[in-house]
mmCIF file of C-alpha atoms in Angstrom:
data_model
loop_
_atom_site.group_PDB
_atom_site.id
_atom_site.type_symbol
_atom_site.label_atom_id
_atom_site.label_comp_id
_atom_site.label_asym_id
_atom_site.label_seq_id
_atom_site.Cartn_x
_atom_site.Cartn_y
_atom_site.Cartn_z
ATOM 1 C CA MET A 300 -71.858 -177.702 24.359
ATOM 2 C CA ILE A 301 -68.879 -178.738 22.200
ATOM 3 C CA ALA A 302 -70.516 -177.021 19.224
ATOM 4 C CA ILE A 303 -70.888 -173.800 21.222
ATOM 5 C CA ASN A 304 -67.206 -173.908 22.133
ATOM 6 C CA ASP A 305 -66.346 -174.564 18.482
ATOM 7 C CA SER A 306 -68.213 -171.377 17.540
ATOM 8 C CA PHE A 307 -66.001 -169.382 19.911
ATOM 9 C CA ILE A 308 -62.903 -170.931 18.317
ATOM 10 C CA LEU A 309 -64.130 -169.959 14.848
ATOM 11 C CA GLU A 310 -64.791 -166.387 15.942
ATOM 12 C CA THR A 311 -61.348 -166.140 17.544
ATOM 13 C CA ALA A 312 -59.810 -167.401 14.304
ATOM 14 C CA ILE A 313 -60.962 -164.168 12.629
ATOM 15 C CA TYR A 314 -58.615 -162.143 14.815
ATOM 16 C CA ILE A 315 -55.750 -164.624 14.473
ATOM 17 C CA LEU A 316 -55.984 -164.293 10.688
ATOM 18 C CA LEU A 317 -56.277 -160.510 10.831
ATOM 19 C CA LYS A 318 -53.151 -160.342 12.966
ATOM 20 C CA LYS A 319 -51.245 -162.734 10.704
ATOM 21 C CA TYR A 320 -51.984 -160.897 7.454
ATOM 22 C CA PHE A 321 -52.746 -157.279 8.375
ATOM 23 C CA LYS A 322 -50.894 -156.383 11.581
ATOM 24 C CA LYS A 323 -48.414 -154.152 9.723
ATOM 25 C CA GLU A 324 -51.108 -152.308 7.781
ATOM 26 C CA SER A 325 -52.258 -148.823 8.782
ATOM 27 C CA TYR A 326 -55.907 -149.953 8.684
ATOM 28 C CA TYR A 327 -55.375 -152.983 10.976
ATOM 29 C CA VAL A 328 -57.237 -151.486 13.937
ATOM 30 C CA ASP A 329 -60.108 -150.397 11.662
ATOM 31 C CA LEU A 330 -60.554 -154.003 10.513
ATOM 32 C CA ILE A 331 -60.585 -155.323 14.064
ATOM 33 C CA GLU A 332 -63.094 -152.719 15.220
ATOM 34 C CA LEU A 333 -65.320 -153.379 12.202
ATOM 35 C CA PHE A 334 -65.406 -157.125 12.862
ATOM 36 C CA HIS A 335 -66.202 -156.549 16.547
ATOM 37 C CA GLU A 336 -68.986 -154.120 15.666
ATOM 38 C CA VAL A 337 -70.583 -156.319 12.997
ATOM 39 C CA THR A 338 -70.324 -159.440 15.153
ATOM 40 C CA PHE A 339 -72.221 -157.650 17.926
ATOM 41 C CA GLN A 340 -74.867 -156.391 15.493
ATOM 42 C CA THR A 341 -75.362 -159.881 14.066
ATOM 43 C CA GLU A 342 -75.736 -161.369 17.541
ATOM 44 C CA LEU A 343 -78.370 -158.757 18.414
ATOM 45 C CA GLY A 344 -80.362 -159.680 15.313
ATOM 46 C CA GLN A 345 -80.072 -163.366 16.058
ATOM 47 C CA LEU A 346 -81.215 -162.806 19.644
ATOM 48 C CA LEU A 347 -84.318 -160.887 18.579
ATOM 49 C CA ASP A 348 -85.124 -163.605 16.046
ATOM 50 C CA LEU A 349 -84.817 -166.322 18.695
ATOM 51 C CA ILE A 350 -87.022 -164.595 21.251
ATOM 52 C CA THR A 351 -89.591 -163.490 18.654
ATOM 53 C CA ALA A 352 -90.074 -166.837 16.963
ATOM 54 C CA PRO A 353 -88.926 -169.794 19.081
ATOM 55 C CA GLU A 354 -89.603 -173.012 17.193
ATOM 56 C CA ASP A 355 -91.538 -174.593 20.072
ATOM 57 C CA GLU A 356 -93.773 -171.617 20.971
ATOM 58 C CA VAL A 357 -95.951 -169.946 18.343
ATOM 59 C CA ASP A 358 -97.198 -166.451 19.151
ATOM 60 C CA LEU A 359 -97.930 -164.401 16.040
ATOM 61 C CA SER A 360 -98.747 -161.359 18.180
ATOM 62 C CA LYS A 361 -94.968 -160.914 18.535
ATOM 63 C CA PHE A 362 -94.571 -160.617 14.763
ATOM 64 C CA SER A 363 -94.596 -157.410 12.710
ATOM 65 C CA LEU A 364 -93.024 -156.083 9.518
ATOM 66 C CA GLN A 365 -91.122 -153.544 11.613
ATOM 67 C CA LYS A 366 -89.648 -156.263 13.817
ATOM 68 C CA HIS A 367 -88.830 -158.358 10.758
ATOM 69 C CA SER A 368 -86.961 -155.391 9.279
ATOM 70 C CA TYR A 369 -84.903 -154.975 12.448
ATOM 71 C CA ILE A 370 -84.106 -158.686 12.660
ATOM 72 C CA VAL A 371 -82.919 -159.046 9.068
ATOM 73 C CA THR A 372 -80.991 -155.776 9.067
ATOM 74 C CA TYR A 373 -78.959 -156.809 12.102
ATOM 75 C CA LYS A 374 -78.916 -160.562 11.512
ATOM 76 C CA THR A 375 -78.139 -160.501 7.772
ATOM 77 C CA ALA A 376 -77.502 -157.115 6.177
ATOM 78 C CA PHE A 377 -74.586 -155.903 8.301
ATOM 79 C CA TYR A 378 -72.364 -158.958 7.875
ATOM 80 C CA SER A 379 -73.486 -160.081 4.405
ATOM 81 C CA PHE A 380 -73.523 -156.732 2.614
ATOM 82 C CA TYR A 381 -71.993 -153.874 4.601
ATOM 83 C CA LEU A 382 -69.024 -155.773 6.078
ATOM 84 C CA PRO A 383 -67.313 -156.907 2.834
ATOM 85 C CA VAL A 384 -67.661 -153.482 1.216
ATOM 86 C CA ALA A 385 -66.477 -151.588 4.308
ATOM 87 C CA LEU A 386 -63.450 -153.911 4.606
ATOM 88 C CA ALA A 387 -62.503 -153.201 1.005
ATOM 89 C CA MET A 388 -62.976 -149.479 1.566
ATOM 90 C CA TYR A 389 -60.602 -149.459 4.529
ATOM 91 C CA MET A 390 -58.029 -151.464 2.576
ATOM 92 C CA THR A 391 -58.113 -149.022 -0.356
ATOM 93 C CA GLY A 392 -57.900 -145.934 1.848
ATOM 94 C CA ILE A 393 -61.518 -144.796 1.467
ATOM 95 C CA THR A 394 -62.185 -144.145 5.143
ATOM 96 C CA ASP A 395 -64.180 -140.922 5.214
ATOM 97 C CA GLU A 396 -67.246 -141.337 7.446
ATOM 98 C CA ALA A 397 -69.413 -139.770 4.738
ATOM 99 C CA ASP A 398 -68.359 -142.445 2.258
ATOM 100 C CA LEU A 399 -68.904 -145.252 4.767
ATOM 101 C CA LYS A 400 -72.371 -143.842 5.452
ATOM 102 C CA GLN A 401 -73.149 -143.663 1.732
ATOM 103 C CA ALA A 402 -72.284 -147.344 1.441
ATOM 104 C CA LYS A 403 -74.205 -148.333 4.559
ATOM 105 C CA ASP A 404 -77.328 -146.374 3.548
ATOM 106 C CA VAL A 405 -77.612 -148.516 0.410
ATOM 107 C CA LEU A 406 -76.179 -151.820 1.588
ATOM 108 C CA LEU A 407 -78.410 -152.263 4.639
ATOM 109 C CA PRO A 408 -81.720 -151.934 2.745
ATOM 110 C CA LEU A 409 -80.143 -154.044 -0.012
ATOM 111 C CA GLY A 410 -79.403 -156.735 2.568
ATOM 112 C CA GLU A 411 -82.952 -156.498 3.862
ATOM 113 C CA TYR A 412 -84.258 -156.909 0.309
ATOM 114 C CA PHE A 413 -82.039 -159.990 -0.075
ATOM 115 C CA GLN A 414 -83.559 -161.577 3.037
ATOM 116 C CA VAL A 415 -87.106 -160.717 1.944
ATOM 117 C CA GLN A 416 -86.278 -162.548 -1.289
ATOM 118 C CA ASP A 417 -85.150 -165.554 0.745
ATOM 119 C CA ASP A 418 -88.401 -165.519 2.701
ATOM 120 C CA TYR A 419 -90.409 -165.286 -0.518
ATOM 121 C CA LEU A 420 -88.465 -168.080 -2.241
ATOM 122 C CA ASP A 421 -88.877 -170.331 0.796
ATOM 123 C CA CYS A 422 -92.638 -170.173 0.225
ATOM 124 C CA TYR A 423 -92.955 -169.689 -3.531
ATOM 125 C CA GLY A 424 -89.631 -170.794 -5.041
ATOM 126 C CA ASP A 425 -89.166 -173.954 -7.091
ATOM 127 C CA PRO A 426 -87.413 -176.538 -4.849
ATOM 128 C CA LYS A 427 -85.599 -177.900 -7.913
ATOM 129 C CA VAL A 428 -84.102 -174.452 -8.539
ATOM 130 C CA ILE A 429 -83.362 -173.315 -4.990
ATOM 131 C CA GLY A 430 -82.136 -176.766 -3.967
ATOM 132 C CA LYS A 431 -84.316 -177.232 -0.896
ATOM 133 C CA ILE A 432 -87.908 -177.527 0.265
ATOM 134 C CA GLY A 433 -89.120 -174.482 2.179
ATOM 135 C CA THR A 434 -89.660 -174.971 5.909
ATOM 136 C CA ASP A 435 -90.287 -171.448 7.226
ATOM 137 C CA ILE A 436 -94.027 -171.983 7.813
ATOM 138 C CA GLN A 437 -93.592 -175.194 9.799
ATOM 139 C CA ASP A 438 -90.567 -173.799 11.655
ATOM 140 C CA ASN A 439 -92.423 -170.683 12.903
ATOM 141 C CA LYS A 440 -90.048 -168.281 11.138
ATOM 142 C CA CYS A 441 -90.665 -164.555 11.492
ATOM 143 C CA GLY A 442 -90.441 -164.060 7.742
ATOM 144 C CA TRP A 443 -91.671 -161.334 5.415
ATOM 145 C CA VAL A 444 -94.457 -163.460 3.911
ATOM 146 C CA ILE A 445 -96.222 -164.225 7.200
ATOM 147 C CA ASN A 446 -95.787 -160.658 8.433
ATOM 148 C CA LYS A 447 -97.303 -159.259 5.237
ATOM 149 C CA ALA A 448 -100.184 -161.701 5.595
ATOM 150 C CA LEU A 449 -100.765 -160.665 9.217
ATOM 151 C CA GLN A 450 -100.874 -157.036 8.103
ATOM 152 C CA LYS A 451 -103.680 -157.786 5.604
ATOM 153 C CA ALA A 452 -105.602 -160.688 7.172
ATOM 154 C CA SER A 453 -109.252 -160.501 8.158
ATOM 155 C CA PRO A 454 -110.193 -161.790 11.633
ATOM 156 C CA ALA A 455 -111.197 -165.144 10.117
ATOM 157 C CA GLN A 456 -107.958 -165.429 8.169
ATOM 158 C CA ARG A 457 -105.952 -164.411 11.219
ATOM 159 C CA GLU A 458 -107.582 -167.218 13.184
ATOM 160 C CA ILE A 459 -106.484 -169.742 10.554
ATOM 161 C CA LEU A 460 -102.934 -168.417 10.669
ATOM 162 C CA ASP A 461 -102.843 -168.510 14.475
ATOM 163 C CA LYS A 462 -104.009 -172.128 14.515
ATOM 164 C CA ASN A 463 -101.803 -173.465 11.719
ATOM 165 C CA TYR A 464 -98.576 -171.446 11.509
ATOM 166 C CA GLY A 465 -95.571 -173.117 13.101
ATOM 167 C CA ILE A 466 -97.232 -176.542 13.115
ATOM 168 C CA LYS A 467 -95.137 -179.374 11.710
ATOM 169 C CA ASP A 468 -97.923 -180.785 9.595
ATOM 170 C CA ALA A 469 -98.358 -180.634 5.806
ATOM 171 C CA ASN A 470 -102.099 -179.973 6.029
ATOM 172 C CA ALA A 471 -101.579 -177.076 8.440
ATOM 173 C CA GLU A 472 -98.935 -175.662 6.103
ATOM 174 C CA LYS A 473 -101.380 -175.901 3.190
ATOM 175 C CA ARG A 474 -104.026 -173.999 5.143
ATOM 176 C CA VAL A 475 -101.519 -171.217 5.785
ATOM 177 C CA LYS A 476 -100.541 -171.106 2.116
ATOM 178 C CA ASP A 477 -104.202 -170.986 1.124
ATOM 179 C CA VAL A 478 -104.566 -167.807 3.200
ATOM 180 C CA PHE A 479 -101.461 -166.388 1.540
ATOM 181 C CA ALA A 480 -103.071 -167.066 -1.830
ATOM 182 C CA GLU A 481 -106.346 -165.417 -0.780
ATOM 183 C CA LEU A 482 -104.400 -162.333 0.286
ATOM 184 C CA ASN A 483 -102.369 -162.309 -2.950
ATOM 185 C CA ILE A 484 -99.080 -162.110 -1.049
ATOM 186 C CA GLU A 485 -97.142 -163.182 -4.123
ATOM 187 C CA GLN A 486 -98.166 -159.998 -5.955
ATOM 188 C CA ASP A 487 -97.378 -157.939 -2.857
ATOM 189 C CA TYR A 488 -93.837 -159.280 -3.026
ATOM 190 C CA HIS A 489 -93.421 -158.347 -6.694
ATOM 191 C CA ASN A 490 -94.709 -154.843 -5.915
ATOM 192 C CA TYR A 491 -92.276 -154.570 -2.998
ATOM 193 C CA GLU A 492 -89.382 -155.734 -5.165
ATOM 194 C CA GLU A 493 -89.945 -153.118 -7.857
ATOM 195 C CA GLN A 494 -90.411 -150.344 -5.285
ATOM 196 C CA ILE A 495 -87.287 -151.140 -3.279
ATOM 197 C CA VAL A 496 -85.125 -151.598 -6.393
ATOM 198 C CA ALA A 497 -86.284 -148.260 -7.815
ATOM 199 C CA LYS A 498 -85.454 -146.562 -4.501
ATOM 200 C CA LEU A 499 -82.041 -148.223 -4.299
ATOM 201 C CA ARG A 500 -81.166 -147.172 -7.849
ATOM 202 C CA GLN A 501 -82.078 -143.592 -6.998
ATOM 203 C CA GLN A 502 -79.765 -143.708 -3.981
ATOM 204 C CA ILE A 503 -76.943 -145.238 -6.029
ATOM 205 C CA ALA A 504 -77.324 -142.587 -8.732
ATOM 206 C CA ALA A 505 -77.031 -139.883 -6.055
ATOM 207 C CA VAL A 506 -73.761 -141.202 -4.579
ATOM 208 C CA ASP A 507 -71.113 -138.505 -4.207
ATOM 209 C CA GLU A 508 -67.985 -139.956 -5.848
ATOM 210 C CA SER A 509 -65.753 -136.944 -5.209
ATOM 211 C CA ARG A 510 -63.689 -138.700 -2.501
ATOM 212 C CA GLY A 511 -63.097 -141.941 -4.395
ATOM 213 C CA PHE A 512 -66.027 -144.176 -3.480
ATOM 214 C CA LYS A 513 -67.802 -145.450 -6.616
ATOM 215 C CA GLY A 514 -71.536 -146.071 -6.791
ATOM 216 C CA GLU A 515 -70.990 -148.809 -9.379
ATOM 217 C CA VAL A 516 -69.862 -151.086 -6.532
ATOM 218 C CA LEU A 517 -73.372 -150.897 -5.121
ATOM 219 C CA GLU A 518 -74.931 -151.426 -8.546
ATOM 220 C CA VAL A 519 -72.974 -154.665 -8.924
ATOM 221 C CA PHE A 520 -74.464 -155.973 -5.674
ATOM 222 C CA LEU A 521 -77.965 -154.977 -6.761
ATOM 223 C CA LYS A 522 -77.658 -156.672 -10.168
ATOM 224 C CA LYS A 523 -76.551 -159.902 -8.511
ATOM 225 C CA ILE A 524 -79.750 -160.259 -6.515
ATOM 226 C CA TYR A 525 -82.443 -158.490 -8.562
ATOM 227 C CA LYS A 526 -85.107 -161.079 -9.505
ATOM 228 C CA ARG A 527 -82.911 -163.980 -8.406
ATOM 229 C CA GLN A 528 -84.604 -167.376 -8.311
ATOM 230 C CA LYS A 529 -82.316 -169.171 -5.848
#
């Protein structure tokens, strides 16, 4: 319970700092509203994640790629990708709704791509490179890899996944990974990566820069995560 109270203190600190450093700025209210909005969106994503994949109750029928997309967009993309860019836009006077939408339309799918990468690296990444051993399978995470596998699995493969996913046992984890290998999920990820990056680059190239917003900001974000290994 102390930890929960600490989280409220940390959230409140955001607004104390905003008041201390930005109260006299014309965009002060915009910053406050943006933080409130993104905090709410993140909490919605976290809630859906918790009720979809509780660690102590495995039910893969609740999983889907569509639900995964919603979870990661709200839980990760808004605060990790859209928030920092939108804050900078407000501070530099780029506040036109069309410009904010241009940024959001690229940054949200970019944030989703980032989380799909995380899900992939948890299963296939080198622990020495990423600095940790993946636990998503044993922890019953509603990740991209399992959802892609569920989309492709035969009835027999689905039965193996139902019996072994979310079980804290190395042998059960291996059985799940064996199904992933049979379904060639690793190649599916590489195909997804190239498709989403090509689409994002098309969107960035089409950005209207007439009001001051520059598409190169989005390209910088994309370059930072494209084919990352950790």
